[in-house]
Amino acid sequence: DLCVLYGGYVSTWRDGCPRLDGSWSYNRCDMLTLDTRTYSWARVRLSGPEPLPRGAHSCVALGNGRLLFFGGGILFFDGVEHMEEDCDELFAVDTTSWTFETIEPRHAQRGGERSAPSARGSHTAVVAACAGTLGVLVLGGRDYNRGGSAEREIHRGRADGWLLACAAAAPDALAHDATAAGS
């Protein structure tokens, strides 16, 4: 059995990842696995289109060896100042082949607006039954692109797109934890 660690922040930009524009990221850019039988770590060699290194993202296990990652913060240093931006990327990793896959979700519309989660970090994601269908709930978080305010929406991911499950109903929460409990 494996525990997967991807991304996160490092204590100094010199330990992070170089970016295409010449700046340096404070993010880890690797994936590690912990074998829970032997408690030994191994670096995973990944293939496919790699997403930007990030921290404060979410990851859920979808079954059949697939992990789904959403959002997160990208903290970087351009040689003059330290900056952070959040992203709304959605990508999967197939743990049978260790391959990245970028997912371009179709967005359900509600009132003419996109209903996918906005860019965010420090949120949680949970696999849970939603109205009789298994889905991914994205809860809370913050968006540095919009001043760092907490997101108070719950989004439900499905095979045919995202739905805004409820707006302004979630508690004001970031850097929290959540888990599905019960049926």
PDB file of C-alpha atoms in Angstrom:
ATOM      1  CA  ASP A   1       0.000   0.000   0.000  1.00  0.00           C
ATOM      2  CA  LEU A   2       1.232   3.469  -0.890  1.00  0.00           C
ATOM      3  CA  CYS A   3       0.749   6.954   0.483  1.00  0.00           C
ATOM      4  CA  VAL A   4       1.377   9.630  -2.186  1.00  0.00           C
ATOM      5  CA  LEU A   5       2.916  13.053  -1.492  1.00  0.00           C
ATOM      6  CA  TYR A   6       2.867  15.654  -4.267  1.00  0.00           C
ATOM      7  CA  GLY A   7       4.018  19.248  -4.208  1.00  0.00           C
ATOM      8  CA  GLY A   8       3.932  21.454  -1.142  1.00  0.00           C
ATOM      9  CA  TYR A   9       6.088  24.363  -0.089  1.00  0.00           C
ATOM     10  CA  VAL A  10       9.808  24.423   0.721  1.00  0.00           C
ATOM     11  CA  SER A  11      11.460  26.696   3.260  1.00  0.00           C
ATOM     12  CA  THR A  12      13.719  28.559   0.824  1.00  0.00           C
ATOM     13  CA  TRP A  13      13.242  29.338  -2.864  1.00  0.00           C
ATOM     14  CA  ARG A  14      16.662  27.830  -3.620  1.00  0.00           C
ATOM     15  CA  ASP A  15      15.181  24.397  -2.763  1.00  0.00           C
ATOM     16  CA  GLY A  16      12.215  24.926  -5.082  1.00  0.00           C
ATOM     17  CA  CYS A  17      11.703  24.544  -8.808  1.00  0.00           C
ATOM     18  CA  PRO A  18      12.900  26.830 -11.607  1.00  0.00           C
ATOM     19  CA  ARG A  19      10.094  28.417 -13.631  1.00  0.00           C
ATOM     20  CA  LEU A  20      10.047  29.009 -17.394  1.00  0.00           C
ATOM     21  CA  ASP A  21      10.209  32.804 -16.906  1.00  0.00           C
ATOM     22  CA  GLY A  22      13.473  32.553 -14.919  1.00  0.00           C
ATOM     23  CA  SER A  23      11.927  33.038 -11.481  1.00  0.00           C
ATOM     24  CA  TRP A  24      12.092  30.384  -8.766  1.00  0.00           C
ATOM     25  CA  SER A  25       9.194  28.621  -7.105  1.00  0.00           C
ATOM     26  CA  TYR A  26       8.872  27.864  -3.392  1.00  0.00           C
ATOM     27  CA  ASN A  27       7.032  24.693  -4.382  1.00  0.00           C
ATOM     28  CA  ARG A  28       8.196  21.105  -4.518  1.00  0.00           C
ATOM     29  CA  CYS A  29       8.001  19.729  -8.035  1.00  0.00           C
ATOM     30  CA  ASP A  30       8.148  16.043  -7.356  1.00  0.00           C
ATOM     31  CA  MET A  31       5.942  13.164  -6.284  1.00  0.00           C
ATOM     32  CA  LEU A  32       7.007  10.753  -3.578  1.00  0.00           C
ATOM     33  CA  THR A  33       5.433   7.523  -2.360  1.00  0.00           C
ATOM     34  CA  LEU A  34       5.629   6.003   1.084  1.00  0.00           C
ATOM     35  CA  ASP A  35       5.375   2.221   1.187  1.00  0.00           C
ATOM     36  CA  THR A  36       3.265   1.740   4.319  1.00  0.00           C
ATOM     37  CA  ARG A  37       4.552  -1.810   4.853  1.00  0.00           C
ATOM     38  CA  THR A  38       8.249  -0.870   4.972  1.00  0.00           C
ATOM     39  CA  TYR A  39       7.989   2.893   5.657  1.00  0.00           C
ATOM     40  CA  SER A  40      10.418   3.630   2.855  1.00  0.00           C
ATOM     41  CA  TRP A  41      10.152   6.639   0.527  1.00  0.00           C
ATOM     42  CA  ALA A  42      10.635   6.557  -3.233  1.00  0.00           C
ATOM     43  CA  ARG A  43      10.628   9.340  -5.843  1.00  0.00           C
ATOM     44  CA  VAL A  44       8.162   8.643  -8.667  1.00  0.00           C
ATOM     45  CA  ARG A  45       9.180   9.181 -12.291  1.00  0.00           C
ATOM     46  CA  LEU A  46       6.100  10.759 -13.920  1.00  0.00           C
ATOM     47  CA  SER A  47       5.208  11.139 -17.579  1.00  0.00           C
ATOM     48  CA  GLY A  48       2.666  13.280 -19.397  1.00  0.00           C
ATOM     49  CA  PRO A  49       2.011  17.043 -19.302  1.00  0.00           C
ATOM     50  CA  GLU A  50       3.243  18.187 -15.881  1.00  0.00           C
ATOM     51  CA  PRO A  51       1.209  20.836 -14.096  1.00  0.00           C
ATOM     52  CA  LEU A  52       2.930  23.787 -12.440  1.00  0.00           C
ATOM     53  CA  PRO A  53       4.461  22.957  -9.039  1.00  0.00           C
ATOM     54  CA  ARG A  54       2.088  23.918  -6.238  1.00  0.00           C
ATOM     55  CA  GLY A  55       1.190  23.730  -2.562  1.00  0.00           C
ATOM     56  CA  ALA A  56      -2.107  24.095  -0.660  1.00  0.00           C
ATOM     57  CA  HIS A  57      -3.904  22.023  -3.334  1.00  0.00           C
ATOM     58  CA  SER A  58      -6.275  19.107  -2.819  1.00  0.00           C
ATOM     59  CA  CYS A  59      -6.085  15.486  -3.891  1.00  0.00           C
ATOM     60  CA  VAL A  60      -8.661  12.698  -3.730  1.00  0.00           C
ATOM     61  CA  ALA A  61      -8.428   9.025  -4.684  1.00  0.00           C
ATOM     62  CA  LEU A  62     -11.084   8.218  -7.278  1.00  0.00           C
ATOM     63  CA  GLY A  63     -10.492   4.462  -7.353  1.00  0.00           C
ATOM     64  CA  ASN A  64      -9.007   2.345 -10.153  1.00  0.00           C
ATOM     65  CA  GLY A  65      -5.587   3.847  -9.405  1.00  0.00           C
ATOM     66  CA  ARG A  66      -6.568   7.442 -10.259  1.00  0.00           C
ATOM     67  CA  LEU A  67      -5.821  10.512  -8.144  1.00  0.00           C
ATOM     68  CA  LEU A  68      -7.563  13.830  -8.840  1.00  0.00           C
ATOM     69  CA  PHE A  69      -5.780  17.096  -7.965  1.00  0.00           C
ATOM     70  CA  PHE A  70      -7.390  20.538  -7.893  1.00  0.00           C
ATOM     71  CA  GLY A  71      -6.170  24.105  -7.424  1.00  0.00           C
ATOM     72  CA  GLY A  72      -3.405  25.174  -5.089  1.00  0.00           C
ATOM     73  CA  GLY A  73      -1.048  28.074  -4.633  1.00  0.00           C
ATOM     74  CA  ILE A  74       2.070  28.825  -6.588  1.00  0.00           C
ATOM     75  CA  LEU A  75       4.539  30.779  -4.461  1.00  0.00           C
ATOM     76  CA  PHE A  76       7.516  32.224  -6.338  1.00  0.00           C
ATOM     77  CA  PHE A  77      10.391  34.695  -6.242  1.00  0.00           C
ATOM     78  CA  ASP A  78      11.287  36.697  -9.356  1.00  0.00           C
ATOM     79  CA  GLY A  79      14.563  38.046  -7.976  1.00  0.00           C
ATOM     80  CA  VAL A  80      12.906  41.187  -6.612  1.00  0.00           C
ATOM     81  CA  GLU A  81       9.750  40.217  -4.762  1.00  0.00           C
ATOM     82  CA  HIS A  82       7.888  37.197  -3.444  1.00  0.00           C
ATOM     83  CA  MET A  83       4.489  36.548  -5.013  1.00  0.00           C
ATOM     84  CA  GLU A  84       1.712  34.002  -4.761  1.00  0.00           C
ATOM     85  CA  GLU A  85      -1.064  33.172  -7.164  1.00  0.00           C
ATOM     86  CA  ASP A  86      -3.726  30.506  -6.984  1.00  0.00           C
ATOM     87  CA  CYS A  87      -4.777  28.282  -9.861  1.00  0.00           C
ATOM     88  CA  ASP A  88      -7.886  26.383 -10.888  1.00  0.00           C
ATOM     89  CA  GLU A  89      -6.143  23.559 -12.741  1.00  0.00           C
ATOM     90  CA  LEU A  90      -7.668  20.109 -12.550  1.00  0.00           C
ATOM     91  CA  PHE A  91      -5.450  17.130 -13.323  1.00  0.00           C
ATOM     92  CA  ALA A  92      -5.258  13.419 -12.629  1.00  0.00           C
ATOM     93  CA  VAL A  93      -2.471  10.929 -12.057  1.00  0.00           C
ATOM     94  CA  ASP A  94      -2.854   7.306 -13.079  1.00  0.00           C
ATOM     95  CA  THR A  95      -0.907   5.415 -10.411  1.00  0.00           C
ATOM     96  CA  THR A  96      -0.720   2.240 -12.518  1.00  0.00           C
ATOM     97  CA  SER A  97       1.438   4.048 -15.128  1.00  0.00           C
ATOM     98  CA  TRP A  98       2.401   7.195 -13.124  1.00  0.00           C
ATOM     99  CA  THR A  99       1.098   9.442 -15.889  1.00  0.00           C
ATOM    100  CA  PHE A 100      -0.219  13.004 -15.531  1.00  0.00           C
ATOM    101  CA  GLU A 101      -3.417  13.895 -17.371  1.00  0.00           C
ATOM    102  CA  THR A 102      -4.711  17.457 -17.648  1.00  0.00           C
ATOM    103  CA  ILE A 103      -8.493  17.554 -17.367  1.00  0.00           C
ATOM    104  CA  GLU A 104     -10.471  20.233 -19.151  1.00  0.00           C
ATOM    105  CA  PRO A 105     -13.805  20.018 -17.339  1.00  0.00           C
ATOM    106  CA  ARG A 106     -16.981  21.020 -19.053  1.00  0.00           C
ATOM    107  CA  HIS A 107     -18.667  23.630 -16.920  1.00  0.00           C
ATOM    108  CA  ALA A 108     -22.335  23.495 -16.088  1.00  0.00           C
ATOM    109  CA  GLN A 109     -23.884  26.929 -16.340  1.00  0.00           C
ATOM    110  CA  ARG A 110     -26.050  28.531 -13.705  1.00  0.00           C
ATOM    111  CA  GLY A 111     -27.463  31.932 -14.505  1.00  0.00           C
ATOM    112  CA  GLY A 112     -24.951  32.409 -17.322  1.00  0.00           C
ATOM    113  CA  GLU A 113     -21.948  32.114 -15.001  1.00  0.00           C
ATOM    114  CA  ARG A 114     -19.301  29.437 -14.798  1.00  0.00           C
ATOM    115  CA  SER A 115     -20.032  27.070 -11.947  1.00  0.00           C
ATOM    116  CA  ALA A 116     -16.588  25.471 -11.620  1.00  0.00           C
ATOM    117  CA  PRO A 117     -14.606  26.402  -8.524  1.00  0.00           C
ATOM    118  CA  SER A 118     -12.552  29.564  -8.832  1.00  0.00           C
ATOM    119  CA  ALA A 119      -8.793  29.456  -8.394  1.00  0.00           C
ATOM    120  CA  ARG A 120      -8.076  28.619  -4.777  1.00  0.00           C
ATOM    121  CA  GLY A 121      -5.710  27.080  -2.275  1.00  0.00           C
ATOM    122  CA  SER A 122      -5.968  25.924   1.347  1.00  0.00           C
ATOM    123  CA  HIS A 123      -9.291  24.273   0.520  1.00  0.00           C
ATOM    124  CA  THR A 124     -10.395  20.659   0.892  1.00  0.00           C
ATOM    125  CA  ALA A 125     -11.860  18.125  -1.496  1.00  0.00           C
ATOM    126  CA  VAL A 126     -13.856  15.064  -0.500  1.00  0.00           C
ATOM    127  CA  VAL A 127     -15.251  12.160  -2.507  1.00  0.00           C
ATOM    128  CA  ALA A 128     -18.872  11.865  -1.382  1.00  0.00           C
ATOM    129  CA  ALA A 129     -22.305  10.907  -2.613  1.00  0.00           C
ATOM    130  CA  CYS A 130     -24.067  14.007  -3.939  1.00  0.00           C
ATOM    131  CA  ALA A 131     -27.751  13.650  -4.714  1.00  0.00           C
ATOM    132  CA  GLY A 132     -27.303   9.930  -5.368  1.00  0.00           C
ATOM    133  CA  THR A 133     -24.179  10.306  -7.543  1.00  0.00           C
ATOM    134  CA  LEU A 134     -20.593   9.886  -6.409  1.00  0.00           C
ATOM    135  CA  GLY A 135     -18.783  13.194  -6.856  1.00  0.00           C
ATOM    136  CA  VAL A 136     -16.024  15.426  -5.528  1.00  0.00           C
ATOM    137  CA  LEU A 137     -16.967  18.259  -3.178  1.00  0.00           C
ATOM    138  CA  VAL A 138     -14.570  21.242  -3.142  1.00  0.00           C
ATOM    139  CA  LEU A 139     -14.994  23.196   0.081  1.00  0.00           C
ATOM    140  CA  GLY A 140     -13.721  26.621   1.154  1.00  0.00           C
ATOM    141  CA  GLY A 141     -10.213  27.906   0.592  1.00  0.00           C
ATOM    142  CA  ARG A 142      -8.817  31.293  -0.437  1.00  0.00           C
ATOM    143  CA  ASP A 143      -7.978  33.008  -3.693  1.00  0.00           C
ATOM    144  CA  TYR A 144      -4.902  35.262  -3.609  1.00  0.00           C
ATOM    145  CA  ASN A 145      -5.804  36.405  -7.120  1.00  0.00           C
ATOM    146  CA  ARG A 146      -8.824  38.165  -5.561  1.00  0.00           C
ATOM    147  CA  GLY A 147      -7.257  39.540  -2.393  1.00  0.00           C
ATOM    148  CA  GLY A 148      -7.040  36.299  -0.422  1.00  0.00           C
ATOM    149  CA  SER A 149     -10.685  36.204   0.638  1.00  0.00           C
ATOM    150  CA  ALA A 150     -12.151  32.889   1.755  1.00  0.00           C
ATOM    151  CA  GLU A 151     -14.376  31.082  -0.713  1.00  0.00           C
ATOM    152  CA  ARG A 152     -17.811  30.285   0.716  1.00  0.00           C
ATOM    153  CA  GLU A 153     -19.100  27.936  -1.948  1.00  0.00           C
ATOM    154  CA  ILE A 154     -19.377  24.179  -2.264  1.00  0.00           C
ATOM    155  CA  HIS A 155     -18.792  22.793  -5.754  1.00  0.00           C
ATOM    156  CA  ARG A 156     -19.710  19.311  -6.875  1.00  0.00           C
ATOM    157  CA  GLY A 157     -17.644  17.684  -9.608  1.00  0.00           C
ATOM    158  CA  ARG A 158     -19.313  15.136 -11.860  1.00  0.00           C
ATOM    159  CA  ALA A 159     -18.421  13.377 -15.081  1.00  0.00           C
ATOM    160  CA  ASP A 160     -20.393  15.970 -17.067  1.00  0.00           C
ATOM    161  CA  GLY A 161     -18.968  19.067 -15.408  1.00  0.00           C
ATOM    162  CA  TRP A 162     -19.064  21.078 -12.209  1.00  0.00           C
ATOM    163  CA  LEU A 163     -22.203  22.183 -10.425  1.00  0.00           C
ATOM    164  CA  LEU A 164     -22.419  24.934  -7.843  1.00  0.00           C
ATOM    165  CA  ALA A 165     -23.984  22.908  -5.028  1.00  0.00           C
ATOM    166  CA  CYS A 166     -24.566  25.911  -2.792  1.00  0.00           C
ATOM    167  CA  ALA A 167     -23.175  29.411  -2.572  1.00  0.00           C
ATOM    168  CA  ALA A 168     -22.672  31.339   0.675  1.00  0.00           C
ATOM    169  CA  ALA A 169     -23.728  28.240   2.598  1.00  0.00           C
ATOM    170  CA  ALA A 170     -20.310  26.899   3.484  1.00  0.00           C
ATOM    171  CA  PRO A 171     -18.553  28.140   6.596  1.00  0.00           C
ATOM    172  CA  ASP A 172     -15.785  30.678   6.119  1.00  0.00           C
ATOM    173  CA  ALA A 173     -12.946  28.152   6.139  1.00  0.00           C
ATOM    174  CA  LEU A 174      -9.415  27.816   4.888  1.00  0.00           C
ATOM    175  CA  ALA A 175      -6.502  25.622   5.897  1.00  0.00           C
ATOM    176  CA  HIS A 176      -9.098  23.229   7.322  1.00  0.00           C
ATOM    177  CA  ASP A 177      -9.688  19.506   6.891  1.00  0.00           C
ATOM    178  CA  ALA A 178     -12.778  17.613   5.812  1.00  0.00           C
ATOM    179  CA  THR A 179     -13.681  13.974   5.336  1.00  0.00           C
ATOM    180  CA  ALA A 180     -16.762  12.046   4.268  1.00  0.00           C
ATOM    181  CA  ALA A 181     -18.336  10.333   7.271  1.00  0.00           C
ATOM    182  CA  GLY A 182     -21.352   8.107   7.002  1.00  0.00           C
ATOM    183  CA  SER A 183     -23.585   7.120   4.164  1.00  0.00           C
TER     184      SER A 183
END
